[in-house]
Amino acid sequence: MPILEANNLTYTYSIGSPFEKTAVDHINLQIEQGEFVGIIGHTGSGKSTLMQMMNGLLKPTEGTVLLDGRDIWEKKADRRAVRFQVGLVFQYPEYQLFEETVYQDIAFGPKNMGLEKDEIDRRVRETAEIVGLDASLLEKSPYALSGGQKRRAAIAGVMAMEPRVLILDEPTAGLDPIGRTTILTQLREYHRRTGCTVMLVSHSMEDVAKYVSKLLVLSHAKVVCYDTPANVFARGSELESMGLALPQITRVFHELRARGMDFPEEVYTVKFGAELLKARLEGSAPVC
Amino acid sequence: MLKDITLGQYFPINSVVHRMDARFKIIITMLFLVMLFWGQRVTTLAAGLLFVIVATACSKIPLKMLVKSIKPIVPVLIITGLFNLLLLDGGKTYWRWHFLKLTEEGIQTSAFMIVRICLLIAGTSLLTYTTSPIVLTDAIEALLSPLKKLKMPVHELAMMMTIALRFIPTLIEETDKIMSAQKARGADLESGGLMQRVKALTPILIPLFVSAFRRAEELALAMECRCYHGGEGRTRLRVLKSGLRDYIALIFTLLMFAAVILCNIFVKF
């Protein structure tokens, strides 16, 4: 059974006003336990709205969200409990830091869960380590941290609830390349270590291609495809026609194919691309 | 698109009233308000009603929106209605119990009061429905500009109002986002006693204040970068222009006002 499931999920903003807009349009989706899902799409394609419905922050206009097969908007369902199981890290999460120390801020979620002090302490220290925050920073004010550190502290705040599904809405937005790679690598490490389901929203193919096991492509409030990165990028030209930029390496290989060289379509990591080229160079066939 | 909502009030469609000069709209609304309180007459209210009907028809604002604007003041209506109904003395007395009574005058006044307040709200809502807040403050600045002679900082006041109005939706959006983010971490905003609820606001208010200060600082810097130095010699992107329709509307209102005054003097009922 999938851990998270969306059936006919629809969300319309400002119904009945001139601003009415359907942000998510009858989406069906099944997320399996332990998957690392990347979600890509343009600004305004409905990514954030979809994610906020997944943990019960927004009530669907139509359709249902099932967590372990149970409707989270059922009459008796406890939405707070759902939010502890489906952790959501918002865009620019550093703007939600408020406690006096980083430690207390990370502990905010677990404290709301009503956990014991020792357990909270373990979680705070463990997640701080996962996101690479030095123990000496824990007693500082969150406002004294650098931008990247703040971001990681805020992510730790959600991780500390040890949710079964961790959703991150553009966790790398506005960071420099080093900050981006750091967070993405840590996320992969977190996924490997805990085996939790991770959903990573991004509008950069480059970012997600390397890390995820499944890709969900959204366009105009609808699902375009939900498949492995290899299969998704095999439909490269279709994605490009929707205005989604493919990873650089994929574009290079598409160009090579266009010039008559026989390469597979789904090259999306530099590593794989390099291997292909190497094999070609070592083989007898001339490159160009 | 969504960002165009300011105060949740402005209803952006295209109509004659929307295109009118905001200065005229303000003056006409003021005249309308004075007229509404001119004498205790059926004719006054009839004129007010006519005004609202004509203005609504011209502005293409759905009736639903007007009803919506009256909804929040229903408690006020009920209270004023009851007070006038049960406490006023005068005319025939129908019923009396201790200090409570039902008199002719009471019934009449309370009915008048309710209709009058409804018209008042409907009329002023029409102004805010058809005029975006930014244009409204521009118009207020223009109307108050004679006060500049008296060393009143009219431009500065208008600019402050514009900025405040401009950032209301931004702050609402921000509050919304922070609330969602804290809810996602299990913040409980809906249950518990008063003290608990007040305490539960800390995780929302602190980030909100921090970001408001940050925004203010950034805005001040951005304005200085573009050489903002107050109202002196500043020109506008959107110049307020008056046309035929504005004068027609003004004349219509003045005629109506005159009719109300004449009725008050000459007609006895």
Coordinates of C-alpha atoms in Angstrom, one line a residue:
Chain A
M1 CA 0.0 0.0 0.0
P2 CA 1.3 3.5 -0.8
I3 CA 2.1 5.7 2.1
L4 CA 0.6 8.8 0.6
E5 CA -2.1 8.8 -2.0
A6 CA -4.0 11.5 -3.8
N7 CA -7.3 10.8 -5.5
N8 CA -8.8 13.3 -7.8
L9 CA -7.2 16.0 -5.7
T10 CA -8.3 19.6 -6.6
Y11 CA -7.7 23.0 -5.1
T12 CA -9.2 26.2 -6.2
Y13 CA -8.3 29.6 -4.7
S14 CA -10.8 32.4 -4.1
I15 CA -13.8 30.6 -5.4
G16 CA -16.4 33.0 -6.7
S17 CA -14.2 36.1 -7.0
P18 CA -12.5 37.5 -10.0
F19 CA -9.3 35.9 -8.8
E20 CA -10.6 32.4 -8.9
K21 CA -7.8 30.0 -9.9
T22 CA -7.5 26.2 -9.9
A23 CA -4.0 25.5 -8.6
V24 CA -4.3 21.7 -8.5
D25 CA -6.6 20.0 -11.0
H26 CA -7.8 16.5 -10.4
I27 CA -4.5 14.9 -9.6
N28 CA -4.0 11.2 -8.9
L29 CA -0.8 10.1 -7.3
Q30 CA 0.7 7.3 -5.3
I31 CA 3.9 7.7 -3.2
E32 CA 5.5 4.5 -2.0
Q33 CA 7.3 4.1 1.3
G34 CA 11.0 4.9 1.1
E35 CA 10.9 6.7 -2.2
F36 CA 12.9 9.8 -2.9
V37 CA 10.6 11.9 -5.0
G38 CA 11.5 15.0 -6.9
I39 CA 8.7 17.4 -7.9
I40 CA 9.4 19.8 -10.7
G41 CA 7.3 22.3 -12.5
H42 CA 7.1 26.0 -13.2
T43 CA 6.2 28.7 -10.8
G44 CA 2.5 28.5 -10.5
S45 CA 2.2 24.9 -11.6
G46 CA 0.7 23.9 -8.3
K47 CA 3.7 22.3 -6.6
S48 CA 3.4 24.2 -3.3
T49 CA -0.4 23.9 -3.1
L50 CA -0.2 20.2 -3.7
M51 CA 2.4 19.8 -0.9
Q52 CA 0.3 21.8 1.5
M53 CA -2.6 19.5 0.9
M54 CA -0.4 16.4 1.5
N55 CA -0.1 17.3 5.2
G56 CA -3.5 18.7 5.8
L57 CA -2.7 22.4 5.9
L58 CA -5.0 23.1 3.0
K59 CA -8.4 21.4 2.7
P60 CA -8.9 20.1 -0.8
T61 CA -11.8 21.6 -2.8
E62 CA -12.4 18.2 -4.2
G63 CA -10.8 14.7 -3.8
T64 CA -9.0 13.1 -1.0
V65 CA -5.5 12.6 0.5
L66 CA -4.9 9.2 2.0
L67 CA -2.1 8.6 4.5
D68 CA -1.7 4.8 5.0
G69 CA -5.0 4.4 3.2
R70 CA -6.9 6.6 5.6
D71 CA -8.5 9.9 4.5
I72 CA -6.8 12.7 6.4
W73 CA -9.9 14.8 6.3
E74 CA -12.1 12.1 7.8
K75 CA -14.4 13.4 10.5
K76 CA -12.4 11.8 13.4
A77 CA -8.9 12.2 11.9
D78 CA -6.4 14.1 13.9
R79 CA -4.8 16.6 11.5
R80 CA -2.1 17.5 14.0
A81 CA -1.0 13.9 14.1
V82 CA -0.9 13.9 10.4
R83 CA 1.4 16.8 10.3
F84 CA 3.8 15.0 12.6
Q85 CA 3.9 12.1 10.2
V86 CA 4.1 14.2 7.1
G87 CA 6.7 16.9 7.9
L88 CA 6.6 20.0 5.6
V89 CA 9.5 22.4 5.2
F90 CA 8.2 25.6 3.6
Q91 CA 10.0 27.8 1.1
Y92 CA 12.5 30.1 2.9
P93 CA 11.9 28.3 6.2
E94 CA 14.5 30.5 8.0
Y95 CA 11.8 33.2 8.3
Q96 CA 9.9 31.0 10.8
L97 CA 12.7 30.8 13.3
F98 CA 11.6 32.5 16.5
E99 CA 13.1 30.9 19.7
E100 CA 15.9 32.3 21.7
T101 CA 18.3 29.6 20.8
V102 CA 18.7 27.3 17.8
Y103 CA 18.3 24.3 20.2
Q104 CA 14.9 25.5 21.4
D105 CA 13.8 26.2 17.9
I106 CA 14.6 22.7 16.7
A107 CA 12.9 21.4 19.8
F108 CA 9.7 23.3 19.0
G109 CA 8.2 20.5 16.9
P110 CA 9.1 17.6 19.2
K111 CA 7.9 19.6 22.1
N112 CA 4.5 20.0 20.4
M113 CA 4.4 16.3 20.0
G114 CA 4.6 16.0 23.8
L115 CA 7.8 14.0 23.9
E116 CA 10.0 13.4 27.0
K117 CA 12.9 15.7 27.6
D118 CA 15.6 13.1 26.9
E119 CA 14.0 12.1 23.7
I120 CA 13.7 15.7 22.6
D121 CA 17.4 16.2 23.4
R122 CA 18.4 13.1 21.4
R123 CA 16.4 14.3 18.4
V124 CA 17.7 17.8 18.5
R125 CA 21.3 16.7 18.6
E126 CA 20.9 14.0 16.0
T127 CA 19.1 16.2 13.5
A128 CA 21.6 19.1 14.1
E129 CA 24.3 16.6 13.2
I130 CA 22.5 15.4 10.0
V131 CA 22.2 19.0 8.7
G132 CA 25.7 19.7 9.7
L133 CA 25.1 22.3 12.5
D134 CA 28.0 22.3 14.9
A135 CA 27.0 21.6 18.5
S136 CA 28.4 25.0 19.5
L137 CA 25.8 26.7 17.4
L138 CA 22.9 25.2 19.3
E139 CA 23.1 27.7 22.1
K140 CA 23.3 30.7 19.8
S141 CA 20.4 32.9 18.8
P142 CA 19.0 31.7 15.4
Y143 CA 19.3 35.3 14.2
A144 CA 23.0 35.2 14.7
L145 CA 23.5 32.4 12.2
S146 CA 24.5 32.8 8.5
G147 CA 21.8 32.4 5.8
G148 CA 22.8 28.8 5.0
Q149 CA 23.0 27.9 8.6
K150 CA 19.6 29.4 9.3
R151 CA 18.1 27.4 6.5
R152 CA 19.6 24.2 7.8
A153 CA 18.4 24.9 11.4
A154 CA 14.9 25.4 10.1
I155 CA 15.1 22.1 8.1
A156 CA 16.3 20.4 11.3
G157 CA 13.3 21.7 13.1
V158 CA 11.0 19.6 10.9
M159 CA 13.3 16.6 10.7
A160 CA 13.4 16.5 14.5
M161 CA 9.7 15.4 14.5
E162 CA 11.0 12.3 12.7
P163 CA 8.2 12.4 10.1
R164 CA 7.6 9.3 8.0
V165 CA 7.3 11.6 4.9
L166 CA 9.5 14.6 4.7
I167 CA 8.4 17.2 2.2
L168 CA 10.7 20.1 1.3
D169 CA 9.5 23.0 -0.8
E170 CA 12.5 24.4 -2.7
P171 CA 15.0 24.0 0.2
T172 CA 17.8 25.4 -1.9
A173 CA 16.2 28.5 -3.2
G174 CA 18.4 31.6 -2.8
L175 CA 21.5 29.7 -1.7
D176 CA 24.9 29.7 -3.3
P177 CA 26.1 26.6 -5.2
I178 CA 28.0 25.3 -2.2
G179 CA 25.0 25.8 0.1
R180 CA 22.8 24.0 -2.4
T181 CA 25.0 21.0 -2.8
T182 CA 25.5 20.8 1.0
I183 CA 21.8 20.6 1.7
L184 CA 21.0 18.2 -1.1
T185 CA 23.8 15.8 -0.1
Q186 CA 22.7 16.0 3.5
L187 CA 19.2 15.2 2.3
R188 CA 20.4 12.2 0.4
E189 CA 22.3 11.1 3.5
Y190 CA 19.2 11.5 5.6
H191 CA 17.1 9.5 3.2
R192 CA 19.7 6.7 3.2
R193 CA 20.1 6.7 6.9
T194 CA 16.4 6.8 8.0
G195 CA 14.8 5.1 5.0
C196 CA 12.0 7.7 5.2
T197 CA 10.1 8.9 2.2
V198 CA 11.4 12.3 1.0
M199 CA 9.7 14.6 -1.4
L200 CA 11.7 17.4 -2.8
V201 CA 10.1 20.3 -4.6
S202 CA 12.3 22.2 -7.0
H203 CA 12.1 24.1 -10.3
S204 CA 15.6 23.1 -11.1
M205 CA 16.0 19.8 -13.0
E206 CA 19.7 20.1 -12.4
D207 CA 19.2 19.8 -8.6
V208 CA 16.8 17.0 -8.5
A209 CA 18.1 14.8 -11.3
K210 CA 21.1 13.5 -9.4
Y211 CA 19.4 12.7 -6.1
V212 CA 15.9 11.3 -6.6
S213 CA 14.5 7.9 -7.4
K214 CA 11.2 9.2 -8.9
L215 CA 10.3 12.4 -10.7
L216 CA 6.9 14.0 -10.6
V217 CA 6.5 16.7 -13.3
L218 CA 3.6 19.2 -12.9
S219 CA 2.4 21.6 -15.5
H220 CA -0.6 23.9 -15.4
A221 CA -2.0 22.2 -12.3
K222 CA -1.9 18.7 -13.8
V223 CA 0.5 15.8 -13.6
V224 CA 2.5 15.4 -16.8
C225 CA 4.3 12.3 -15.7
Y226 CA 5.4 10.4 -12.6
D227 CA 8.2 8.0 -13.3
T228 CA 11.9 7.2 -12.8
P229 CA 14.3 10.0 -13.9
A230 CA 15.6 7.9 -16.8
N231 CA 12.1 7.5 -18.2
V232 CA 11.2 11.1 -17.6
F233 CA 14.2 12.5 -19.3
A234 CA 13.7 10.1 -22.2
R235 CA 10.8 12.4 -23.0
G236 CA 13.2 15.3 -23.0
S237 CA 11.9 17.2 -26.0
E238 CA 8.4 17.1 -24.5
L239 CA 9.6 18.6 -21.3
E240 CA 11.5 21.3 -23.2
S241 CA 8.4 22.2 -25.1
M242 CA 6.7 22.9 -21.8
G243 CA 9.5 25.3 -21.0
L244 CA 11.2 23.1 -18.4
A245 CA 15.0 23.3 -18.7
L246 CA 16.7 19.9 -18.9
P247 CA 19.9 19.3 -17.0
Q248 CA 22.9 20.6 -18.9
I249 CA 24.3 17.2 -19.5
T250 CA 21.0 15.9 -21.0
R251 CA 21.0 18.9 -23.3
V252 CA 24.5 18.1 -24.5
F253 CA 23.6 14.6 -25.3
H254 CA 20.4 15.6 -27.1
E255 CA 22.5 17.9 -29.2
L256 CA 24.9 15.0 -29.9
R257 CA 22.1 12.8 -30.9
A258 CA 20.7 15.5 -33.2
R259 CA 24.0 15.4 -35.0
G260 CA 23.6 11.8 -35.7
M261 CA 25.5 10.2 -32.9
D262 CA 24.0 7.1 -31.4
F263 CA 23.5 7.9 -27.7
P264 CA 20.6 6.9 -25.4
E265 CA 18.1 9.6 -24.6
E266 CA 18.0 9.4 -20.9
V267 CA 21.5 10.8 -19.9
Y268 CA 20.9 12.9 -16.9
T269 CA 24.0 12.6 -14.7
V270 CA 27.4 13.8 -15.6
K271 CA 28.8 10.5 -14.3
F272 CA 26.8 8.4 -16.7
G273 CA 27.5 10.8 -19.6
A274 CA 31.2 10.6 -18.9
E275 CA 31.1 6.8 -18.9
L276 CA 29.3 6.8 -22.2
L277 CA 31.8 9.1 -23.8
K278 CA 34.7 7.2 -22.4
A279 CA 33.4 3.9 -23.8
R280 CA 32.9 5.7 -27.1
L281 CA 36.4 7.1 -27.1
E282 CA 38.0 3.8 -26.2
G283 CA 35.9 1.9 -28.7
S284 CA 36.8 2.0 -32.4
A285 CA 34.0 4.3 -33.5
P286 CA 35.1 7.9 -34.3
V287 CA 33.5 10.5 -32.1
C288 CA 32.8 13.0 -34.8
Chain B
M1 CA -3.1 38.7 -10.1
L2 CA -3.6 37.7 -6.5
K3 CA -1.3 40.4 -5.4
D4 CA -3.6 43.0 -6.7
I5 CA -6.0 42.5 -3.9
T6 CA -5.5 45.4 -1.5
L7 CA -7.4 45.4 1.7
G8 CA -9.6 42.7 0.2
Q9 CA -11.9 45.5 -0.8
Y10 CA -11.2 46.7 -4.2
F11 CA -13.3 44.9 -6.8
P12 CA -11.5 45.3 -10.1
I13 CA -13.8 45.4 -13.0
N14 CA -14.3 47.9 -15.7
S15 CA -17.2 50.3 -15.3
V16 CA -18.0 54.0 -15.5
V17 CA -17.7 54.4 -11.8
H18 CA -14.3 52.7 -11.8
R19 CA -13.0 55.0 -14.4
M20 CA -14.3 58.1 -12.6
D21 CA -11.8 60.6 -11.1
A22 CA -11.2 59.5 -7.5
R23 CA -11.3 63.1 -6.2
F24 CA -14.8 63.5 -7.5
K25 CA -15.8 60.1 -6.1
I26 CA -14.6 61.2 -2.6
I27 CA -16.4 64.6 -2.8
I28 CA -19.6 62.9 -4.0
T29 CA -19.4 60.3 -1.2
M30 CA -19.0 63.1 1.3
L31 CA -22.0 64.9 -0.1
F32 CA -24.0 61.7 0.0
L33 CA -23.1 61.2 3.7
V34 CA -24.1 64.7 4.6
M35 CA -27.3 64.3 2.7
L36 CA -28.2 61.1 4.5
F37 CA -28.2 62.9 7.8
W38 CA -30.1 65.9 6.5
G39 CA -33.4 65.8 8.4
Q40 CA -35.6 63.1 9.6
R41 CA -37.6 62.5 6.4
V42 CA -38.7 59.7 4.2
T43 CA -37.7 61.8 1.3
T44 CA -34.1 61.9 2.5
L45 CA -33.9 58.1 2.7
A46 CA -35.6 57.7 -0.6
A47 CA -33.0 60.0 -2.2
G48 CA -30.2 58.0 -0.5
L49 CA -31.7 54.8 -1.8
L50 CA -32.0 56.2 -5.3
F51 CA -28.4 57.3 -5.1
V52 CA -27.1 53.9 -4.0
I53 CA -29.2 52.1 -6.7
V54 CA -28.0 54.3 -9.5
A55 CA -24.3 54.1 -8.3
T56 CA -24.5 50.4 -7.9
A57 CA -26.0 49.9 -11.4
C58 CA -23.3 52.2 -12.9
S59 CA -20.5 50.4 -11.1
K60 CA -21.6 46.9 -12.0
I61 CA -20.7 45.8 -8.5
P62 CA -22.8 42.6 -7.8
L63 CA -25.5 43.2 -5.2
K64 CA -24.0 40.3 -3.3
M65 CA -20.9 42.3 -2.6
L66 CA -22.9 45.2 -1.0
V67 CA -24.8 42.7 1.2
K68 CA -21.4 41.3 2.2
S69 CA -20.2 44.7 3.2
I70 CA -23.3 45.2 5.5
K71 CA -23.0 41.8 7.1
P72 CA -20.3 42.7 9.7
I73 CA -22.3 45.6 11.1
V74 CA -25.5 43.6 11.6
P75 CA -24.9 43.5 15.4
V76 CA -24.5 47.3 15.4
L77 CA -27.7 47.6 13.5
I78 CA -29.6 45.4 16.0
I79 CA -28.3 47.3 19.0
T80 CA -29.0 50.8 17.6
G81 CA -32.4 49.5 16.4
L82 CA -33.3 48.1 19.8
F83 CA -32.1 51.1 21.7
N84 CA -34.1 53.5 19.6
L85 CA -37.1 51.2 19.6
L86 CA -37.4 50.7 23.3
L87 CA -36.0 53.8 24.9
L88 CA -37.3 56.8 22.8
D89 CA -40.3 58.8 24.0
G90 CA -42.7 60.6 21.8
G91 CA -46.0 60.2 19.9
K92 CA -48.4 57.5 20.7
T93 CA -47.3 55.0 23.3
Y94 CA -48.3 51.4 22.5
W95 CA -46.7 49.5 25.4
R96 CA -44.7 50.3 28.5
W97 CA -42.8 48.2 31.1
H98 CA -40.6 50.0 33.7
F99 CA -38.2 52.1 31.6
L100 CA -38.9 50.2 28.3
K101 CA -41.5 51.5 26.0
L102 CA -42.8 51.2 22.5
T103 CA -43.7 54.5 21.0
E104 CA -44.6 55.9 17.5
E105 CA -41.4 58.0 17.5
G106 CA -39.3 55.1 18.7
I107 CA -40.5 52.8 15.9
Q108 CA -40.0 55.5 13.3
T109 CA -36.5 56.5 14.5
S110 CA -35.3 53.0 14.7
A111 CA -36.5 52.1 11.3
F112 CA -34.9 55.3 9.9
M113 CA -31.7 54.6 11.7
I114 CA -31.3 51.1 10.4
V115 CA -32.0 52.1 6.8
R116 CA -29.7 55.1 7.1
I117 CA -26.8 53.0 8.4
C118 CA -27.3 50.4 5.7
L119 CA -27.2 53.1 3.1
L120 CA -24.2 54.7 4.7
I121 CA -22.2 51.5 4.6
A122 CA -23.4 50.6 1.1
G123 CA -22.5 54.0 -0.2
T124 CA -19.0 54.2 1.3
S125 CA -18.3 50.5 0.3
L126 CA -19.0 51.5 -3.2
L127 CA -16.2 54.0 -3.0
T128 CA -13.7 51.4 -1.8
Y129 CA -15.0 48.7 -4.2
T130 CA -14.6 50.9 -7.2
T131 CA -11.3 52.7 -6.2
S132 CA -8.0 51.1 -5.6
P133 CA -6.5 52.2 -2.3
I134 CA -3.5 53.7 -4.0
V135 CA -5.6 55.9 -6.2
L136 CA -7.7 56.8 -3.2
T137 CA -4.7 58.1 -1.2
D138 CA -3.6 60.0 -4.3
A139 CA -7.0 61.6 -4.4
I140 CA -6.9 62.4 -0.7
E141 CA -3.5 64.0 -1.1
A142 CA -4.8 66.1 -4.0
L143 CA -7.9 67.2 -2.0
L144 CA -5.8 68.0 1.1
S145 CA -3.1 69.9 -0.8
P146 CA -4.5 73.3 0.1
L147 CA -3.4 72.4 3.7
K148 CA 0.2 72.5 2.5
K149 CA 0.0 76.2 2.8
L150 CA -0.5 75.7 6.5
K151 CA 2.7 73.6 6.6
M152 CA 0.8 70.4 7.0
P153 CA 3.0 67.4 5.7
V154 CA 0.2 66.3 3.3
H155 CA 2.5 64.4 0.9
E156 CA 4.3 62.6 3.7
L157 CA 1.0 61.6 5.3
A158 CA -0.3 60.3 1.9
M159 CA 2.9 58.4 1.3
M160 CA 2.7 56.8 4.7
M161 CA -0.9 55.8 4.0
T162 CA 0.1 54.4 0.6
I163 CA 2.9 52.4 2.0
A164 CA 0.7 51.1 4.8
L165 CA -2.0 50.1 2.4
R166 CA 0.4 48.6 0.0
F167 CA 1.9 46.3 2.7
I168 CA -1.3 45.1 4.2
P169 CA -1.8 42.3 1.7
T170 CA 1.9 41.5 1.9
L171 CA 1.8 41.2 5.7
I172 CA -1.4 39.1 5.5
E173 CA 0.3 36.8 3.1
E174 CA 3.3 36.6 5.3
T175 CA 1.3 35.9 8.4
D176 CA -0.5 33.2 6.5
K177 CA 2.7 31.6 5.5
I178 CA 4.3 31.7 9.0
M179 CA 1.1 30.3 10.5
S180 CA 1.1 27.4 8.1
A181 CA 4.8 26.8 8.8
Q182 CA 4.3 26.7 12.5
K183 CA 1.2 24.6 12.2
A184 CA 3.3 22.2 10.1
R185 CA 5.6 21.9 13.2
G186 CA 2.5 21.1 15.3
A187 CA 1.8 24.6 16.7
D188 CA -1.7 24.5 18.3
L189 CA -3.5 27.7 17.6
E190 CA -7.0 26.6 18.0
S191 CA -7.4 25.1 21.5
G192 CA -6.6 26.0 25.1
G193 CA -7.6 28.9 27.3
L194 CA -6.9 32.6 26.7
M195 CA -3.4 32.6 28.2
Q196 CA -2.4 29.5 26.2
R197 CA -3.7 31.0 23.0
V198 CA -1.8 34.3 23.6
K199 CA 1.3 32.3 24.2
A200 CA 0.7 30.3 21.1
L201 CA 1.0 33.5 19.1
T202 CA 4.6 34.0 20.0
P203 CA 5.9 31.7 17.2
I204 CA 3.9 33.8 14.7
L205 CA 4.4 37.3 16.0
I206 CA 8.2 37.2 16.4
P207 CA 9.0 36.1 12.9
L208 CA 6.3 38.5 11.6
F209 CA 7.9 41.5 13.4
V210 CA 11.4 40.5 12.3
S211 CA 10.3 40.4 8.7
A212 CA 8.3 43.6 8.9
F213 CA 11.4 45.5 10.2
R214 CA 13.5 43.9 7.5
R215 CA 11.0 44.9 4.9
A216 CA 10.8 48.5 6.2
E217 CA 14.6 48.8 6.1
E218 CA 14.8 47.4 2.6
L219 CA 12.0 49.7 1.4
A220 CA 13.7 52.7 2.9
L221 CA 16.9 51.8 1.2
A222 CA 15.3 51.1 -2.1
M223 CA 13.5 54.5 -2.0
E224 CA 16.7 56.3 -1.2
C225 CA 18.5 54.5 -4.1
R226 CA 15.8 55.9 -6.4
C227 CA 16.5 59.4 -5.0
Y228 CA 13.2 59.8 -3.2
H229 CA 13.3 63.1 -1.3
G230 CA 9.7 63.9 -0.4
G231 CA 6.9 65.5 -2.4
E232 CA 8.7 68.6 -3.7
G233 CA 8.7 68.6 -7.5
R234 CA 7.5 65.0 -7.7
T235 CA 5.4 64.1 -10.7
R236 CA 3.0 61.2 -10.9
L237 CA 2.7 58.1 -13.1
R238 CA -1.1 58.2 -12.9
V239 CA -2.3 61.7 -13.1
L240 CA -5.8 62.2 -11.8
K241 CA -8.0 63.5 -14.7
S242 CA -11.5 64.7 -14.5
G243 CA -13.9 64.4 -17.4
L244 CA -17.5 65.0 -18.4
R245 CA -18.8 61.9 -16.5
D246 CA -17.3 63.3 -13.3
Y247 CA -19.1 66.6 -13.7
I248 CA -22.3 64.8 -14.6
A249 CA -22.1 62.7 -11.5
L250 CA -21.4 65.7 -9.3
I251 CA -24.3 67.7 -10.8
F252 CA -26.6 64.7 -10.3
T253 CA -25.6 64.5 -6.7
L254 CA -25.9 68.2 -6.1
L255 CA -29.4 68.3 -7.6
M256 CA -30.4 65.4 -5.4
F257 CA -29.1 67.2 -2.4
A258 CA -30.9 70.3 -3.4
A259 CA -34.1 68.4 -3.8
V260 CA -33.7 66.9 -0.3
I261 CA -33.2 70.3 1.2
L262 CA -36.2 71.7 -0.6
C263 CA -38.3 68.8 0.5
N264 CA -37.2 69.4 4.1
I265 CA -38.3 73.0 3.9
F266 CA -41.5 72.8 1.9
V267 CA -43.0 69.3 2.2
K268 CA -44.6 68.5 5.5
F269 CA -44.7 64.7 6.2

